[in-house]
């Protein structure tokens, strides 16, 4: 990594590397996107009739093979809905229960999760002929709930992966893998020790060799070879005494999604937290169409871009969309700043790629260029702005001995004042105290506004305009105010509300328990009184 951003913060950086993150490959039986081709496929498989029973026959044979394979290899098969599973939690469930100890150097199926999803599949309908001489069947491609197999496995070269197989004709399949797990297997093979957080490397024993391995992006054909190895074991049809698969039902694999991430591991989490909050505050303008098209190396098309802020596992993320492709930035685990380009469509600005698997490295190099241009845009943030911000949280003593308190974001009036100062008209033309009066929800006293403003003026966040009685927010103040509001709106308030809600729930539960115990005591006391009366 040799961009301006890295050079700017080099002394605070411990490690950098680039590699693929999430990789998705889609598998199709060629030609089955047309209903007429599926009819011809069934004829080539020696099915003389066109009925739902014929289509169902293939499904039953596939289900029987997977069931037999799971029993023979002692693989747990779990109906996902029966354990209360929801979308997006399958991977974490498997990691927590079946992947605590990694089976290094071997191929192994960990478990199989099954569920039903709406996918495109073939169905046959019966119609009456117009002449009234009989009936005929016609095959359609429609969406309906079909049983899906999520086969989680460990490949000795690819690491933790998932193979998804649809159990109904035309049997669309999907393969998920991760570049970090591929890199992990290579480090294990070469005996290089490492430390990971989630799916990120934060420390390695041999940095030079690690960077060299990471720079060698895996080839798509090499990954497809391993996919076909697992398909040869799992995608078969049980014929009673053996399982086979016709060559007519073989899949071709194409790129569905690629994610390439550029990772910067900082020495100090506190430094990264401070930097990241200011990057979010100052660099949200990257999402403007002019800037975003520069990053993607595209022409200006305003309707094809969008930007949004959201949280992933309590981590702030800013994501910019260009058509169906995107680039995002987030602080992962407090140590690592990650910029990640996601490609869903090969129709890329400035380069037309293809979905064939052999084109995987071209996706990687294009994404690498997008990440570098994004870091170049981030390098516009002045490091001096946030390197010394601790004095903003401490009181200031003036020459006359007067003490000016620090801004307090717990004070709702102070927060409301900051929101007002960040309005475009005041950032452009400045303001007087009387101008701010009309913008408050309640009518505060002028002295109160001046007192809160003095906290900002003494710290250089607001200054008086030259040759004027107007005040204006400085660049330093603009960045600080935006970062404070961002943290308050997206972190402090949500987290406090969650914890407060949990406390209320605990209090309610304790109250229910207390009420139950009181009822039990009353029942016991009444029983004792009855026994005493009987004895008397």
Coordinates of C-alpha atoms in Angstrom, one line a residue:
X1 CA 0.0 0.0 0.0
X2 CA 1.7 3.2 -1.2
X3 CA -1.0 5.9 -1.3
X4 CA -1.0 9.4 0.3
X5 CA -3.2 8.3 3.2
X6 CA -0.7 5.6 4.2
X7 CA 2.3 8.0 4.0
X8 CA 0.4 10.6 6.0
X9 CA -0.2 8.3 9.0
X10 CA 2.7 5.9 8.5
X11 CA 4.1 6.4 12.0
X12 CA 0.8 5.3 13.6
X13 CA 0.3 2.2 11.4
X14 CA 1.4 -1.3 12.5
X15 CA 0.4 -3.4 9.4
X16 CA -1.3 -3.1 6.0
X17 CA -2.5 -5.7 3.6
X18 CA -5.0 -6.2 0.7
X19 CA -6.9 -9.4 0.0
X20 CA -10.3 -10.7 -1.1
X21 CA -13.0 -10.9 1.5
X22 CA -16.3 -12.4 0.6
X23 CA -16.4 -14.3 -2.7
X24 CA -19.6 -15.7 -4.2
X25 CA -19.8 -18.1 -7.2
X26 CA -23.1 -19.0 -9.0
X27 CA -23.4 -22.4 -10.6
X28 CA -25.9 -23.1 -13.4
X29 CA -26.7 -26.0 -15.7
X30 CA -26.1 -24.2 -19.0
X31 CA -29.3 -23.6 -21.0
X32 CA -31.7 -24.1 -18.2
X33 CA -32.7 -20.5 -18.2
X34 CA -35.3 -21.4 -20.9
X35 CA -38.2 -23.7 -20.4
X36 CA -37.7 -25.3 -23.8
X37 CA -34.2 -26.2 -23.0
X38 CA -35.3 -27.9 -19.7
X39 CA -37.8 -30.0 -21.8
X40 CA -35.0 -31.1 -24.1
X41 CA -32.7 -31.8 -21.1
X42 CA -35.3 -34.2 -19.7
X43 CA -35.6 -36.0 -23.1
X44 CA -31.8 -36.4 -23.2
X45 CA -32.0 -38.0 -19.7
X46 CA -34.4 -40.6 -21.2
X47 CA -37.6 -39.3 -19.6
X48 CA -40.4 -39.9 -22.1
X49 CA -43.1 -38.1 -20.3
X50 CA -43.3 -34.5 -19.1
X51 CA -44.9 -34.5 -15.7
X52 CA -44.3 -33.1 -12.2
X53 CA -43.6 -36.6 -11.1
X54 CA -40.6 -36.8 -13.5
X55 CA -39.2 -33.6 -12.1
X56 CA -39.9 -34.7 -8.6
X57 CA -38.1 -38.0 -9.3
X58 CA -34.8 -36.1 -9.7
X59 CA -35.4 -34.2 -6.5
X60 CA -36.1 -37.4 -4.5
X61 CA -32.9 -39.0 -5.8
X62 CA -30.8 -35.9 -4.8
X63 CA -32.4 -35.8 -1.4
X64 CA -31.7 -39.5 -0.9
X65 CA -28.0 -39.2 -1.9
X66 CA -27.4 -36.2 0.5
X67 CA -29.2 -38.1 3.3
X68 CA -27.1 -41.2 2.7
X69 CA -23.9 -39.2 2.5
X70 CA -24.6 -37.5 5.8
X71 CA -25.4 -40.7 7.6
X72 CA -22.3 -42.5 6.2
X73 CA -20.0 -39.6 7.3
X74 CA -21.8 -38.8 10.6
X75 CA -22.7 -35.3 9.4
X76 CA -25.5 -33.5 11.4
X77 CA -28.5 -32.4 9.2
X78 CA -30.4 -29.6 10.8
X79 CA -33.7 -28.1 9.8
X80 CA -32.9 -24.4 10.2
X81 CA -36.5 -23.2 11.0
X82 CA -36.8 -25.8 13.8
X83 CA -34.1 -24.2 15.9
X84 CA -35.5 -20.7 15.5
X85 CA -33.0 -19.6 12.9
X86 CA -33.3 -16.4 11.0
X87 CA -31.7 -15.1 7.8
X88 CA -28.1 -14.0 8.1
X89 CA -27.3 -16.1 11.2
X90 CA -26.4 -19.4 9.6
X91 CA -22.7 -18.7 9.3
X92 CA -22.4 -17.5 12.9
X93 CA -24.3 -20.5 14.2
X94 CA -22.0 -22.9 12.4
X95 CA -18.9 -21.0 13.6
X96 CA -20.0 -21.1 17.2
X97 CA -21.1 -24.7 17.3
X98 CA -19.0 -26.7 14.7
X99 CA -15.9 -24.6 13.9
X100 CA -14.4 -23.8 17.3
X101 CA -11.4 -26.0 16.5
X102 CA -10.3 -25.7 12.9
X103 CA -9.6 -29.0 11.1
X104 CA -6.3 -27.8 9.5
X105 CA -5.0 -29.7 6.5
X106 CA -8.1 -31.9 5.8
X107 CA -11.3 -31.8 3.9
X108 CA -14.4 -32.1 6.1
X109 CA -18.1 -31.4 5.9
X110 CA -19.1 -29.7 9.2
X111 CA -22.9 -29.7 9.1
X112 CA -25.8 -29.3 6.7
X113 CA -28.6 -26.7 7.3
X114 CA -31.8 -27.1 5.4
X115 CA -34.6 -24.5 4.8
X116 CA -37.1 -23.4 2.2
X117 CA -36.6 -20.4 0.0
X118 CA -38.4 -18.9 -3.0
X119 CA -36.3 -19.7 -6.1
X120 CA -36.8 -20.1 -9.8
X121 CA -37.8 -23.7 -10.5
X122 CA -39.5 -25.8 -13.1
X123 CA -43.2 -26.8 -12.8
X124 CA -45.5 -28.7 -15.2
X125 CA -49.2 -27.7 -15.8
X126 CA -51.9 -29.7 -17.7
X127 CA -54.1 -28.0 -20.3
X128 CA -57.0 -29.0 -22.5
X129 CA -56.5 -28.9 -26.2
X130 CA -58.7 -26.5 -28.2
X131 CA -60.0 -29.3 -30.3
X132 CA -61.2 -31.1 -27.2
X133 CA -59.3 -34.3 -28.3
X134 CA -57.2 -34.6 -25.1
X135 CA -54.8 -32.8 -22.8
X136 CA -51.2 -31.8 -23.0
X137 CA -48.5 -30.8 -20.5
X138 CA -46.4 -27.6 -20.6
X139 CA -43.4 -26.7 -18.5
X140 CA -42.9 -23.3 -16.9
X141 CA -40.2 -21.6 -14.9
X142 CA -41.7 -20.0 -11.8
X143 CA -40.8 -19.0 -8.3
X144 CA -41.9 -21.3 -5.5
X145 CA -40.6 -22.4 -2.1
X146 CA -37.9 -25.1 -2.6
X147 CA -35.8 -27.0 -0.1
X148 CA -32.3 -25.6 0.0
X149 CA -29.1 -27.3 1.4
X150 CA -26.5 -25.1 3.1
X151 CA -23.5 -27.4 3.3
X152 CA -20.9 -25.9 5.5
X153 CA -17.5 -27.4 5.1
X154 CA -13.7 -26.9 5.6
X155 CA -11.5 -27.2 2.5
X156 CA -7.8 -27.8 3.2
X157 CA -7.0 -25.0 0.6
X158 CA -10.0 -22.7 0.8
X159 CA -10.7 -22.9 4.6
X160 CA -14.3 -22.3 5.8
X161 CA -16.8 -22.4 2.9
X162 CA -20.4 -23.0 2.2
X163 CA -22.0 -24.8 -0.7
X164 CA -25.7 -24.1 -1.4
X165 CA -27.6 -26.5 -3.5
X166 CA -31.3 -26.1 -4.6
X167 CA -33.1 -29.5 -4.6
X168 CA -35.4 -28.8 -7.6
X169 CA -34.8 -28.6 -11.3
X170 CA -32.8 -26.6 -12.7
X171 CA -30.7 -27.0 -9.5
X172 CA -29.1 -23.6 -9.2
X173 CA -26.2 -23.6 -6.8
X174 CA -24.0 -21.1 -5.1
X175 CA -20.6 -21.3 -3.4
X176 CA -19.4 -18.9 -0.7
X177 CA -15.8 -18.6 0.4
X178 CA -13.6 -15.9 2.0
X179 CA -10.1 -14.6 1.0
X180 CA -9.1 -14.4 4.6
X181 CA -9.7 -18.1 5.2
X182 CA -7.7 -18.9 2.0
X183 CA -4.8 -16.8 3.2
X184 CA -5.1 -18.4 6.7
X185 CA -4.6 -21.9 5.1
X186 CA -1.5 -20.7 3.2
X187 CA 0.0 -19.2 6.4
X188 CA -0.6 -22.5 8.2
X189 CA 1.0 -24.4 5.4
X190 CA 4.2 -22.2 5.6
X191 CA 4.3 -22.2 9.4
X192 CA 3.8 -18.4 9.8
X193 CA 2.2 -17.6 13.1
X194 CA -0.6 -15.0 13.2
X195 CA -3.3 -13.5 15.3
X196 CA -6.8 -12.9 14.0
X197 CA -9.8 -10.9 15.1
X198 CA -13.0 -12.1 13.6
X199 CA -11.9 -12.7 10.0
X200 CA -9.1 -10.1 10.0
X201 CA -5.3 -10.4 10.6
X202 CA -4.0 -8.0 13.2
X203 CA -0.5 -9.5 13.8
X204 CA 1.9 -11.8 11.9
X205 CA 5.4 -13.1 12.6
X206 CA 6.8 -12.6 9.1
X207 CA 5.2 -9.4 7.6
X208 CA 7.2 -9.4 4.3
X209 CA 6.2 -13.0 3.5
X210 CA 2.6 -12.3 4.6
X211 CA 2.3 -9.3 2.3
X212 CA 3.7 -11.3 -0.6
X213 CA 1.3 -14.1 -0.1
X214 CA -1.6 -11.7 0.3
X215 CA -0.7 -9.8 -2.9
X216 CA -1.0 -13.0 -5.0
X217 CA -4.7 -13.0 -5.6
X218 CA -6.2 -16.5 -6.1
X219 CA -7.2 -17.5 -9.6
X220 CA -10.8 -18.2 -10.3
X221 CA -10.2 -21.4 -12.1
X222 CA -8.3 -22.7 -9.1
X223 CA -11.3 -22.0 -6.8
X224 CA -13.6 -23.6 -9.4
X225 CA -11.5 -26.8 -9.3
X226 CA -12.2 -27.1 -5.5
X227 CA -15.9 -26.3 -6.0
X228 CA -16.2 -29.1 -8.6
X229 CA -14.5 -31.5 -6.2
X230 CA -17.2 -30.9 -3.6
X231 CA -20.0 -31.0 -6.2
X232 CA -18.7 -34.4 -7.3
X233 CA -19.2 -35.7 -3.8
X234 CA -22.5 -34.0 -2.9
X235 CA -24.5 -33.3 -6.1
X236 CA -25.4 -36.9 -7.1
X237 CA -28.6 -38.8 -7.6
X238 CA -29.2 -42.0 -5.7
X239 CA -30.3 -44.9 -8.0
X240 CA -31.0 -47.5 -5.4
X241 CA -27.6 -49.2 -5.2
X242 CA -25.3 -46.4 -6.3
X243 CA -25.2 -42.6 -6.8
X244 CA -24.3 -41.0 -10.1
X245 CA -24.6 -37.7 -11.9
X246 CA -25.0 -37.3 -15.7
X247 CA -22.7 -35.0 -17.5
X248 CA -25.8 -33.3 -18.8
X249 CA -26.4 -32.1 -15.2
X250 CA -22.9 -30.6 -14.6
X251 CA -22.7 -27.0 -13.5
X252 CA -20.8 -24.1 -15.0
X253 CA -19.5 -21.5 -12.5
X254 CA -19.6 -17.7 -12.7
X255 CA -18.7 -14.8 -10.5
X256 CA -21.6 -13.6 -8.4
X257 CA -20.0 -11.2 -6.0
X258 CA -16.5 -10.1 -5.1
X259 CA -15.3 -8.0 -2.1
X260 CA -11.7 -6.8 -2.0
X261 CA -10.6 -5.0 1.2
X262 CA -7.7 -2.8 2.0
X263 CA -6.8 -3.1 5.7
X264 CA -4.8 -0.7 7.8
X265 CA -4.0 -1.9 11.4
X266 CA -3.2 1.0 13.7
X267 CA -0.9 0.8 16.8
X268 CA -3.4 2.6 19.1
X269 CA -7.2 1.9 19.1
X270 CA -7.7 5.3 20.7
X271 CA -6.0 7.0 17.8
X272 CA -8.0 5.1 15.3
X273 CA -11.3 6.0 17.1
X274 CA -10.4 9.6 17.0
X275 CA -9.4 9.5 13.3
X276 CA -12.4 7.5 12.2
X277 CA -15.0 9.8 13.8
X278 CA -13.3 12.7 12.0
X279 CA -13.2 10.8 8.7
X280 CA -16.9 10.2 8.9
X281 CA -17.6 13.8 9.8
X282 CA -15.4 15.4 7.1
X283 CA -15.4 12.9 4.3
X284 CA -19.2 12.2 3.9
X285 CA -19.0 14.4 0.8
X286 CA -17.2 11.5 -1.0
X287 CA -20.7 10.2 -1.6
X288 CA -21.5 13.2 -3.8
X289 CA -21.8 12.2 -7.5
X290 CA -18.8 14.2 -8.7
X291 CA -16.5 12.6 -6.1
X292 CA -17.9 9.1 -6.2
X293 CA -17.6 8.9 -10.0
X294 CA -14.0 9.9 -9.6
X295 CA -13.4 6.9 -7.3
X296 CA -15.1 4.5 -9.6
X297 CA -13.4 6.1 -12.6
X298 CA -16.7 6.8 -14.3
X299 CA -18.7 9.5 -16.0
X300 CA -21.0 11.7 -14.2
X301 CA -24.5 10.1 -13.9
X302 CA -26.3 11.6 -10.9
X303 CA -29.2 9.1 -10.6
X304 CA -26.8 6.1 -10.3
X305 CA -25.2 7.1 -6.9
X306 CA -26.3 7.0 -3.3
X307 CA -24.7 7.2 0.2
X308 CA -25.9 6.0 3.5
X309 CA -24.7 5.6 7.1
X310 CA -25.6 2.6 9.2
X311 CA -24.3 0.2 11.9
X312 CA -23.1 -3.3 11.5
X313 CA -22.6 -5.2 14.8
X314 CA -22.5 -1.8 16.6
X315 CA -19.9 -0.5 14.2
X316 CA -20.4 2.6 12.2
X317 CA -20.2 2.1 8.4
X318 CA -20.4 4.6 5.6
X319 CA -21.3 3.0 2.2
X320 CA -21.4 4.6 -1.2
X321 CA -23.3 3.0 -4.1
X322 CA -22.6 3.3 -7.8
X323 CA -25.3 1.4 -9.7
X324 CA -25.2 -2.1 -8.0
X325 CA -21.6 -1.8 -7.0
X326 CA -20.4 -0.1 -3.8
X327 CA -17.5 0.9 -1.7
X328 CA -17.6 1.2 2.1
X329 CA -15.4 2.2 5.1
X330 CA -15.6 1.1 8.7
X331 CA -13.6 0.6 11.9
X332 CA -13.4 -3.2 12.5
X333 CA -12.8 -4.2 16.1
X334 CA -11.2 -0.9 17.1
X335 CA -7.8 -1.7 15.6
X336 CA -8.4 -1.9 11.9
X337 CA -9.6 0.7 9.3
X338 CA -11.0 -1.2 6.3
X339 CA -12.0 0.1 2.9
X340 CA -13.9 -2.5 0.8
X341 CA -15.1 -2.5 -2.8
X342 CA -18.0 -4.8 -3.6
X343 CA -18.7 -5.7 -7.2
X344 CA -22.1 -7.3 -8.0
X345 CA -22.3 -6.3 -11.7
X346 CA -19.4 -6.8 -14.2
X347 CA -20.6 -3.8 -16.2
X348 CA -18.1 -1.5 -14.5
X349 CA -17.2 2.1 -15.2
X350 CA -14.2 2.3 -17.5
X351 CA -13.9 -1.5 -17.8
X352 CA -16.3 -4.2 -19.1
X353 CA -15.6 -7.4 -17.3
X354 CA -17.2 -10.8 -17.7
X355 CA -18.8 -13.1 -15.1
X356 CA -16.6 -16.1 -16.1
X357 CA -14.6 -17.4 -13.1
X358 CA -11.3 -17.0 -14.8
X359 CA -11.8 -13.2 -14.7
X360 CA -11.6 -13.1 -10.9
X361 CA -8.2 -11.5 -10.7
X362 CA -9.4 -8.7 -13.0
X363 CA -12.1 -8.0 -10.5
X364 CA -9.5 -7.8 -7.8
X365 CA -7.2 -5.3 -9.5
X366 CA -10.1 -3.1 -10.4
X367 CA -11.3 -3.1 -6.8
X368 CA -7.8 -2.4 -5.6
X369 CA -7.7 0.7 -7.8
X370 CA -11.0 1.9 -6.3
X371 CA -9.7 1.4 -2.8
X372 CA -6.6 3.4 -3.5
X373 CA -8.6 6.3 -5.0
X374 CA -10.8 6.2 -1.9
X375 CA -7.8 6.5 0.4
X376 CA -6.5 9.3 -1.7
X377 CA -9.8 11.1 -1.0
X378 CA -9.5 10.4 2.7
X379 CA -6.0 11.9 2.8
X380 CA -7.5 15.4 2.6
X381 CA -8.3 15.2 6.3
X382 CA -5.8 17.3 8.3
X383 CA -4.2 15.1 11.0
X384 CA -3.6 18.2 13.2
X385 CA -7.4 18.6 13.5
X386 CA -7.8 15.6 15.8
X387 CA -4.3 14.9 17.2
X388 CA -4.9 17.4 20.0
X389 CA -8.6 17.5 20.9
X390 CA -8.3 16.7 24.6
X391 CA -8.1 20.3 25.6
X392 CA -11.7 20.7 24.2
X393 CA -13.0 18.6 27.1
X394 CA -11.2 20.6 29.8
X395 CA -12.1 24.0 31.3
X396 CA -10.1 27.1 30.1
X397 CA -8.8 29.8 32.5
X398 CA -8.6 33.3 30.9
X399 CA -6.0 35.9 31.8
X400 CA -8.4 37.7 34.1
X401 CA -8.8 34.4 36.1
X402 CA -12.3 33.7 34.7
X403 CA -13.0 30.0 34.2
X404 CA -14.8 28.9 31.0
X405 CA -16.3 25.4 31.3
X406 CA -16.0 22.8 28.6
X407 CA -18.8 22.1 26.1
X408 CA -21.1 19.5 27.6
X409 CA -23.1 17.3 25.1
X410 CA -25.3 16.1 27.9
X411 CA -26.7 19.6 28.0
X412 CA -29.6 19.5 25.5
X413 CA -29.3 23.3 25.0
X414 CA -25.7 23.0 24.0
X415 CA -26.5 20.2 21.5
X416 CA -29.4 22.3 20.0
X417 CA -27.0 25.3 19.6
X418 CA -24.5 23.1 17.8
X419 CA -27.1 21.8 15.4
X420 CA -28.2 25.4 14.7
X421 CA -24.6 26.6 14.0
X422 CA -24.1 23.8 11.4
X423 CA -27.0 25.1 9.3
X424 CA -25.7 26.2 5.8
X425 CA -26.8 29.8 6.1
X426 CA -24.7 30.4 9.2
X427 CA -21.7 28.4 7.9
X428 CA -21.8 30.7 4.8
X429 CA -22.8 34.1 6.0
X430 CA -22.1 34.0 9.7
X431 CA -24.4 35.0 12.5
X432 CA -25.2 37.3 15.4
X433 CA -26.7 36.2 18.7
X434 CA -30.1 37.7 17.9
X435 CA -30.1 35.6 14.6
X436 CA -30.0 32.4 16.7
X437 CA -32.9 33.3 18.9
X438 CA -35.6 32.5 16.3
X439 CA -34.2 29.0 15.6
X440 CA -34.5 27.6 19.2
X441 CA -37.6 25.5 20.1
X442 CA -38.0 27.7 23.2
X443 CA -37.1 31.3 23.6
X444 CA -33.9 31.3 25.6
X445 CA -32.3 34.4 27.1
X446 CA -29.6 36.1 25.1
X447 CA -27.1 35.8 28.0
X448 CA -27.5 32.0 28.0
X449 CA -26.7 31.8 24.3
X450 CA -23.6 34.0 24.7
X451 CA -22.5 31.9 27.6
X452 CA -22.7 28.7 25.6
X453 CA -21.0 30.4 22.6
X454 CA -18.1 31.6 24.8
X455 CA -17.2 27.9 25.4
X456 CA -16.8 27.5 21.6
X457 CA -15.1 30.8 21.0
X458 CA -12.4 30.3 23.6
X459 CA -11.5 26.9 22.0
X460 CA -11.2 28.2 18.5
X461 CA -14.4 26.5 17.3
X462 CA -16.1 29.7 16.5
X463 CA -14.4 33.0 15.6
X464 CA -15.3 36.6 14.8
X465 CA -15.3 37.5 11.1
X466 CA -12.7 40.1 9.9
X467 CA -14.1 43.6 9.9
X468 CA -17.5 42.5 11.0
X469 CA -19.7 41.9 14.0
X470 CA -20.7 38.5 12.8
X471 CA -19.3 35.2 14.0
X472 CA -18.6 32.1 11.9
X473 CA -17.7 28.4 12.6
X474 CA -14.1 27.5 11.9
X475 CA -13.0 24.4 9.9
X476 CA -11.8 22.9 13.2
X477 CA -15.1 23.7 14.8
X478 CA -17.1 22.3 11.8
X479 CA -15.2 18.9 12.0
X480 CA -15.5 18.7 15.8
X481 CA -19.2 19.6 15.8
X482 CA -20.1 17.0 13.1
X483 CA -18.1 14.3 14.8
X484 CA -19.7 15.0 18.2
X485 CA -23.2 14.9 16.8
X486 CA -22.5 11.8 14.8
X487 CA -21.2 9.9 17.9
X488 CA -24.2 11.1 19.9
X489 CA -26.8 10.2 17.3
X490 CA -25.4 6.9 16.1
X491 CA -23.7 5.6 19.2
X492 CA -24.4 7.2 22.5
X493 CA -28.1 7.5 22.3
X494 CA -28.8 4.1 20.7
X495 CA -26.5 2.3 23.2
X496 CA -28.0 4.1 26.1
X497 CA -31.5 3.4 24.9
X498 CA -30.7 -0.3 24.5
X499 CA -29.1 -0.6 28.0
X500 CA -32.0 1.4 29.5
X501 CA -34.5 -0.9 27.8
X502 CA -32.7 -4.0 29.1
X503 CA -32.7 -2.6 32.6
X504 CA -36.4 -2.0 32.4
X505 CA -36.9 -5.5 31.2
X506 CA -34.8 -6.9 34.0
X507 CA -36.9 -4.9 36.5
X508 CA -40.1 -6.1 35.0
X509 CA -38.9 -9.7 35.1
X510 CA -37.8 -9.3 38.8
X511 CA -41.2 -7.9 39.6
X512 CA -42.9 -10.9 38.0
X513 CA -40.7 -13.2 40.0
X514 CA -41.5 -11.3 43.2
X515 CA -45.2 -11.5 42.5
X516 CA -45.0 -15.2 41.9
X517 CA -43.1 -15.9 45.1
X518 CA -45.6 -13.8 47.2
X519 CA -48.4 -15.9 45.8
X520 CA -46.5 -19.1 46.7
X521 CA -46.0 -17.8 50.2
X522 CA -49.7 -16.9 50.6
X523 CA -50.6 -20.4 49.4
X524 CA -48.3 -22.0 51.9
X525 CA -49.6 -19.8 54.8
X526 CA -53.2 -20.6 54.0
X527 CA -52.4 -24.3 54.0
X528 CA -50.7 -24.0 57.4
X529 CA -53.7 -22.1 58.8
X530 CA -56.0 -24.9 57.6
X531 CA -53.8 -27.6 59.2
X532 CA -53.9 -25.7 62.5
X533 CA -57.7 -25.5 62.5
X534 CA -58.0 -29.2 61.8
X535 CA -55.7 -30.0 64.7
X536 CA -57.6 -27.6 67.0

